[in-house]
PDB file of C-alpha atoms in Angstrom:
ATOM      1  CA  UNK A 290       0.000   0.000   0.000  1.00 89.00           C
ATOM      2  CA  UNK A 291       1.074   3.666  -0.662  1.00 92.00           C
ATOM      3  CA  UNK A 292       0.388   6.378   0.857  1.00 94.00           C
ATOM      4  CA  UNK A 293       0.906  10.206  -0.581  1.00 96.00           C
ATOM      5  CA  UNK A 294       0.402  13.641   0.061  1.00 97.00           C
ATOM      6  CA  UNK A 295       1.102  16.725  -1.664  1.00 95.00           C
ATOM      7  CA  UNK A 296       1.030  20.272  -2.069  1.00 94.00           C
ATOM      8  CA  UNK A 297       0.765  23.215  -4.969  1.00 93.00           C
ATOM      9  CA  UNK A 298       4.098  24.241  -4.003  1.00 93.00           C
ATOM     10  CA  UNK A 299       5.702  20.472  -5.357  1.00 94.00           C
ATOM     11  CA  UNK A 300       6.649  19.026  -1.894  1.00 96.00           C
ATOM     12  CA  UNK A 301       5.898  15.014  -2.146  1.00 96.00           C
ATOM     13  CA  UNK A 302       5.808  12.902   0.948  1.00 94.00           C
ATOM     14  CA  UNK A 303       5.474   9.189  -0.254  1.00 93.00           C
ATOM     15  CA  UNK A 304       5.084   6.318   2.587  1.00 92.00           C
ATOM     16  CA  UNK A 305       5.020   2.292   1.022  1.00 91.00           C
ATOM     17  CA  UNK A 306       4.005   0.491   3.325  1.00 91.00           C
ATOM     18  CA  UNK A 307       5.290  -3.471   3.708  1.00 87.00           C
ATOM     19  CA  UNK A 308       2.560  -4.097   6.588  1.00 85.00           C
ATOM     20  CA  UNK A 309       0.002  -3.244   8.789  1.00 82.00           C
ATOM     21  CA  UNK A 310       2.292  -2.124  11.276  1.00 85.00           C
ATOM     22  CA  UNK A 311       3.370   0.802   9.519  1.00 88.00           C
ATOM     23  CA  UNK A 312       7.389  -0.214   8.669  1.00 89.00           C
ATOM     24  CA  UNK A 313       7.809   0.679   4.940  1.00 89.00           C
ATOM     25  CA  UNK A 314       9.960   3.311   3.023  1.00 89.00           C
ATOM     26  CA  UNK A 315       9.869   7.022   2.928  1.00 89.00           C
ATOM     27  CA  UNK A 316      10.442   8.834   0.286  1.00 89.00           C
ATOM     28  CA  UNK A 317      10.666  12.878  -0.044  1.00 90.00           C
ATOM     29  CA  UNK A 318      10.178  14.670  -3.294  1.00 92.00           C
ATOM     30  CA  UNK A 319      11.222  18.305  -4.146  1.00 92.00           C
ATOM     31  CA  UNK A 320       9.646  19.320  -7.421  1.00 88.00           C
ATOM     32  CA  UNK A 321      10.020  15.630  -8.655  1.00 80.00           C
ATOM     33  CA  UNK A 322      13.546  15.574  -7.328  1.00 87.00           C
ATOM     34  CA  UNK A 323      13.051  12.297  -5.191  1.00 89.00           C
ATOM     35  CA  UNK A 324      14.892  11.619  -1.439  1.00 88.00           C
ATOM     36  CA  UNK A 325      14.874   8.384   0.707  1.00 82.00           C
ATOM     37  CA  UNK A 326      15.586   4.982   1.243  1.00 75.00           C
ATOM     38  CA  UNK A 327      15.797   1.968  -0.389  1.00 70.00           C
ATOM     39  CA  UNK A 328      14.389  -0.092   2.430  1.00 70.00           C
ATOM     40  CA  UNK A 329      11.571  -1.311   4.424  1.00 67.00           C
ATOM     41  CA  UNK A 330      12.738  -1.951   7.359  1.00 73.00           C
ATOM     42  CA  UNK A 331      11.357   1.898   9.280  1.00 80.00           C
ATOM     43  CA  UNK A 332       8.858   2.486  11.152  1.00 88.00           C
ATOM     44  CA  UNK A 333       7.039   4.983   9.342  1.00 89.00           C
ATOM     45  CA  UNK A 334       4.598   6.225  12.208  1.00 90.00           C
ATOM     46  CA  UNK A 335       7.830   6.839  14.171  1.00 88.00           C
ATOM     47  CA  UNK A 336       9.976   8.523  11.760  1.00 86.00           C
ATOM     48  CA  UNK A 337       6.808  11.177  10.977  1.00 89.00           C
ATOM     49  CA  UNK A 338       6.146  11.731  14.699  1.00 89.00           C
ATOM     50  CA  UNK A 339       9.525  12.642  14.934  1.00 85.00           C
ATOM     51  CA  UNK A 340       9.721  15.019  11.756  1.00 85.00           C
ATOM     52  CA  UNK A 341       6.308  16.685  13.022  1.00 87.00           C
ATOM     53  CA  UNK A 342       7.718  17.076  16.707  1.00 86.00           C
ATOM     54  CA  UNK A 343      11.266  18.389  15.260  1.00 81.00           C
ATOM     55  CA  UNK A 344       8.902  21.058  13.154  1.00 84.00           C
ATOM     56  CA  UNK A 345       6.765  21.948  16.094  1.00 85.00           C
ATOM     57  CA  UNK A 346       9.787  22.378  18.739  1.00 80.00           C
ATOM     58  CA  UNK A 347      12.313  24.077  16.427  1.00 73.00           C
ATOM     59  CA  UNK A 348      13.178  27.918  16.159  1.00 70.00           C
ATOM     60  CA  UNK A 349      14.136  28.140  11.952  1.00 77.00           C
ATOM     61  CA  UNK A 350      13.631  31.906  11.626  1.00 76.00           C
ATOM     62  CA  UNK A 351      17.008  32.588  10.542  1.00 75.00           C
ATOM     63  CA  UNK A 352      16.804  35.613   7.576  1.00 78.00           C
ATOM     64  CA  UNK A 353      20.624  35.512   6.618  1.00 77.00           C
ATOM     65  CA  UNK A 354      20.083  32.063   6.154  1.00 79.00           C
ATOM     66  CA  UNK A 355      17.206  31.926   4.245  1.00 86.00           C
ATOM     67  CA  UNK A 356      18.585  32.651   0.525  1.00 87.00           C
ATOM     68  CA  UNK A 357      21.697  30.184   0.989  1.00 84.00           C
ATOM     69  CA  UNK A 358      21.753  27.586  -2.059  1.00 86.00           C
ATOM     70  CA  UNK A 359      21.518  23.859  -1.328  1.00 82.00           C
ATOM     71  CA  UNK A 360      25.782  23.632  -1.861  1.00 84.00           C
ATOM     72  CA  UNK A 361      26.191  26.464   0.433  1.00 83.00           C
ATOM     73  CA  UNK A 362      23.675  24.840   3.144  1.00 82.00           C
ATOM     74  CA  UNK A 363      26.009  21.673   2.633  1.00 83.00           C
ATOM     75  CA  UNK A 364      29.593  23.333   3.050  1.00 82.00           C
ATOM     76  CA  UNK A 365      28.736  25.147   6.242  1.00 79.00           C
ATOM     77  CA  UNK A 366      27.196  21.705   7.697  1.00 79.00           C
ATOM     78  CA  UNK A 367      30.690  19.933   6.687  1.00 79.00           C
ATOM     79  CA  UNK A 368      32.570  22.535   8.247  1.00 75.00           C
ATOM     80  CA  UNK A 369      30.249  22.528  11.100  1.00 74.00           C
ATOM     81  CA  UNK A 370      30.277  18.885  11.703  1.00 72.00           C
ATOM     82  CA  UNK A 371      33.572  17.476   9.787  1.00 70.00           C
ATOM     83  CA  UNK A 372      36.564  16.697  10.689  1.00 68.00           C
ATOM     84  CA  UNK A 373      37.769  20.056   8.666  1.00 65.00           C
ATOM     85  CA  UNK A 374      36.186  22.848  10.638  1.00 65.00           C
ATOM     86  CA  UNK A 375      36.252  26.407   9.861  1.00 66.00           C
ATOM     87  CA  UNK A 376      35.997  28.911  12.718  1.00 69.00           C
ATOM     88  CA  UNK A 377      33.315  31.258  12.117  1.00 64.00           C
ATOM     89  CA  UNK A 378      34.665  35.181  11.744  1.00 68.00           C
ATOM     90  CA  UNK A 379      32.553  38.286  11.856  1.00 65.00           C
ATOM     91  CA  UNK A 380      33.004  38.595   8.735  1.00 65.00           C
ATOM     92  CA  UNK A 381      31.150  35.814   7.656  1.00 71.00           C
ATOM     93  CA  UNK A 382      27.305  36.328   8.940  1.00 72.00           C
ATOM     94  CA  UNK A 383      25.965  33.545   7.184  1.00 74.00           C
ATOM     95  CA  UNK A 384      28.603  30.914   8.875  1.00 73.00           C
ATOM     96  CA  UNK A 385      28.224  32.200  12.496  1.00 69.00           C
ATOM     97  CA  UNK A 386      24.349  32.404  12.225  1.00 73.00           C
ATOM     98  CA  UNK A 387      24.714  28.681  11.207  1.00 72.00           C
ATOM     99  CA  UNK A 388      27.105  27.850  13.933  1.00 70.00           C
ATOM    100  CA  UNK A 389      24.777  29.652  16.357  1.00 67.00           C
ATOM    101  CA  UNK A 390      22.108  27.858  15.373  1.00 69.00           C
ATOM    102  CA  UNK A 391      23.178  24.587  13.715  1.00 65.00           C
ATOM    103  CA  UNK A 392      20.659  22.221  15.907  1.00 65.00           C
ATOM    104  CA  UNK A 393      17.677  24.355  14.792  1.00 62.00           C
ATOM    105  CA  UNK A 394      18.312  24.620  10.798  1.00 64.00           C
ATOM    106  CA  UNK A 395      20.051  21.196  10.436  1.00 63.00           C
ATOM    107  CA  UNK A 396      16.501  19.171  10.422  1.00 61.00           C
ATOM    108  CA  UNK A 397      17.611  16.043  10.149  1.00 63.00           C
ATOM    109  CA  UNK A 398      20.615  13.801   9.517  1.00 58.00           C
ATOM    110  CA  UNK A 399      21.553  10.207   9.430  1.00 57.00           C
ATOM    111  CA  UNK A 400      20.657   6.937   9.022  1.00 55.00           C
ATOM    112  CA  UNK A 401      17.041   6.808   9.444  1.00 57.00           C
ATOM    113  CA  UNK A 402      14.340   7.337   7.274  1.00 60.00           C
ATOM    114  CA  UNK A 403      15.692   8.994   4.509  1.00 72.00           C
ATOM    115  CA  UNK A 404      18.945   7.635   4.477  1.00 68.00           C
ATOM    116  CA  UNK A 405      22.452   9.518   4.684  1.00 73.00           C
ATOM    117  CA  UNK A 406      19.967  12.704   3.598  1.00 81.00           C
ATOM    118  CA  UNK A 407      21.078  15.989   5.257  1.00 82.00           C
ATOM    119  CA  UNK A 408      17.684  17.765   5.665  1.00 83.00           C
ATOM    120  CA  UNK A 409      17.721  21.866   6.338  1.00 82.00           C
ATOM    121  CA  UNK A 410      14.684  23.702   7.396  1.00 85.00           C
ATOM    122  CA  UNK A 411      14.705  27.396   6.809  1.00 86.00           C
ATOM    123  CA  UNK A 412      11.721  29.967   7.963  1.00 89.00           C
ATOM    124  CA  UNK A 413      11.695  33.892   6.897  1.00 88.00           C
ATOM    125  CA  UNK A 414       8.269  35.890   6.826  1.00 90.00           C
ATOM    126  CA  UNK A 415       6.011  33.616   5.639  1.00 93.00           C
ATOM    127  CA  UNK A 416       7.737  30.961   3.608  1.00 93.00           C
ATOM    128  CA  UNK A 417       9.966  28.415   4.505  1.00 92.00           C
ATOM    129  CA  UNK A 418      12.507  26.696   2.549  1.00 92.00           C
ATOM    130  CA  UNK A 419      12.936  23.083   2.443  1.00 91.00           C
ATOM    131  CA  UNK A 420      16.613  21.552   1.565  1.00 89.00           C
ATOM    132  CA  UNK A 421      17.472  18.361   0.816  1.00 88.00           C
ATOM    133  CA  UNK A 422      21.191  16.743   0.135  1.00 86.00           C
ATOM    134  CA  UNK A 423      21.820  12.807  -0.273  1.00 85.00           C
ATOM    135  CA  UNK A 424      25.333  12.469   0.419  1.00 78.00           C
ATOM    136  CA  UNK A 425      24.788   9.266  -1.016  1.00 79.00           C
ATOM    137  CA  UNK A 426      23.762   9.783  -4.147  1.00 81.00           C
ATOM    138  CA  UNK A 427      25.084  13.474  -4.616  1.00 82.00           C
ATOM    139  CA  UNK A 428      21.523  14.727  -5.682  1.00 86.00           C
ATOM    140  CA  UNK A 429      20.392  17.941  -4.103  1.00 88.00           C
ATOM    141  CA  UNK A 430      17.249  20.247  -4.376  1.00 89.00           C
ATOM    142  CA  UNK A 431      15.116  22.904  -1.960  1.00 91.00           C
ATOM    143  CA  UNK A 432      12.010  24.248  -2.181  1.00 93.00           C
ATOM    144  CA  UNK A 433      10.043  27.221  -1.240  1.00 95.00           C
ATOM    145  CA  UNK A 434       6.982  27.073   0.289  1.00 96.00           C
ATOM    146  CA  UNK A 435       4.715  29.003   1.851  1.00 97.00           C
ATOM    147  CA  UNK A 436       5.365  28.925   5.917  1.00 93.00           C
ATOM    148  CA  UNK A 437       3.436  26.164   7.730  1.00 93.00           C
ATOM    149  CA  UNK A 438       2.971  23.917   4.419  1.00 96.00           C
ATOM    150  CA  UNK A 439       5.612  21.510   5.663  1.00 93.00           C
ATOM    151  CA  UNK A 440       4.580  20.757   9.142  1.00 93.00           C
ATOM    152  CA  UNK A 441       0.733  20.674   7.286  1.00 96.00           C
ATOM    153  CA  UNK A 442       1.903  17.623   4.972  1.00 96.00           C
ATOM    154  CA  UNK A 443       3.813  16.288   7.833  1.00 94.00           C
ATOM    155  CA  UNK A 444       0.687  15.902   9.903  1.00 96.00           C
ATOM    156  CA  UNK A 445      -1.259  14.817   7.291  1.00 97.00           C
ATOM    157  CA  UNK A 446       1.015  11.955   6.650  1.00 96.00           C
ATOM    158  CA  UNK A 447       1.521  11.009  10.141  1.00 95.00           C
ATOM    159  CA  UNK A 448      -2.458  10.977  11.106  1.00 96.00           C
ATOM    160  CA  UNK A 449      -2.949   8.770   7.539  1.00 95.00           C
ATOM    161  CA  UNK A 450      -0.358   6.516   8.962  1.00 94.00           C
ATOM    162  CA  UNK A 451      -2.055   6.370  12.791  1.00 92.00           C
ATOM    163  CA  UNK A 452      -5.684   5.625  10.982  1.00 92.00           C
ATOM    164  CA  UNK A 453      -4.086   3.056   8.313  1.00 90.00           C
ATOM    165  CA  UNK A 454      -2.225   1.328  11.216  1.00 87.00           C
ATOM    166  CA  UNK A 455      -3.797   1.078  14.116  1.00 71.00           C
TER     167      UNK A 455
END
């Protein structure tokens, strides 16, 4: 069974499910660009909850941030998390903002859900901005979206998931 839910603005949140217990494969889609794993061995319900609790608890309204490409986004969380690191310098708002603040715009990271994809979250006025890098693949994309549309498709997903499993 499959599961999907979209928006006008091209996000794509795809669950397959392999049973009635809700483990299955995510996928993430960015204007057909598509994220995620190869897998069924997640528990869908769980990785949701915690994107839709991550979305509710975090502060992302970082301006200087906002306008950063996708490569950009990517250097500063190598530097920030790699063996390499680069010491922020006033000079530099962008980097310090995102050393400041690296637990609230770095989403998501690791193994997972979507796997080895590096997922930014990015709120200024009202849009957000959705990034996406698989370090596996070496694909990248981001979105723009109206602010609120993310944790919206989030919760959609997650109470689809609740009512098909339970």
């Amino acid at each position: 069974m499959e599961i999907e839910i979209s928006n006008e603005s091209g996000l794509v949140l795809k669950s397959q499910l392999l049973d009635e217990k809700c483990n299955g494969m995510a996928t993430l889609m960015l204007n057909e660009a598509s994220f995620g794993n190869q897998e069924f061995d997640y528990d869908l319900t769980l990785f949701y909850g915690q994107l839709l609790e991550g979305v509710r608890s975090g502060c992302f309204a970082v301006d200087c941030l906002f306008d950063i490409s996708h490569s950009t986004f990517e250097y500063f969380f190598d530097k920030t998390y790699g063996e390499e690191s680069l010491e922020p310098t006033e000079s530099n708002e962008q980097l310090v903002e995102f050393f400041r603040l690296k637990d609230d715009v770095v989403f998501t990271y690791g193994d997972y859900g979507l796997d080895e994809c590096l997922v930014g979250f990015l709120q200024k006025g009202d849009l957000e901005k959705l990034i996406v890098i698989d370090h596996e693949s070496g694909s990248s994309g981001s979105i723009v979206m109206p602010r609120g549309s993310f944790e919206k498709a989030i919760g959609k997903m997650y109470d689809k998931l609740q009512l098909t499993c339970s």
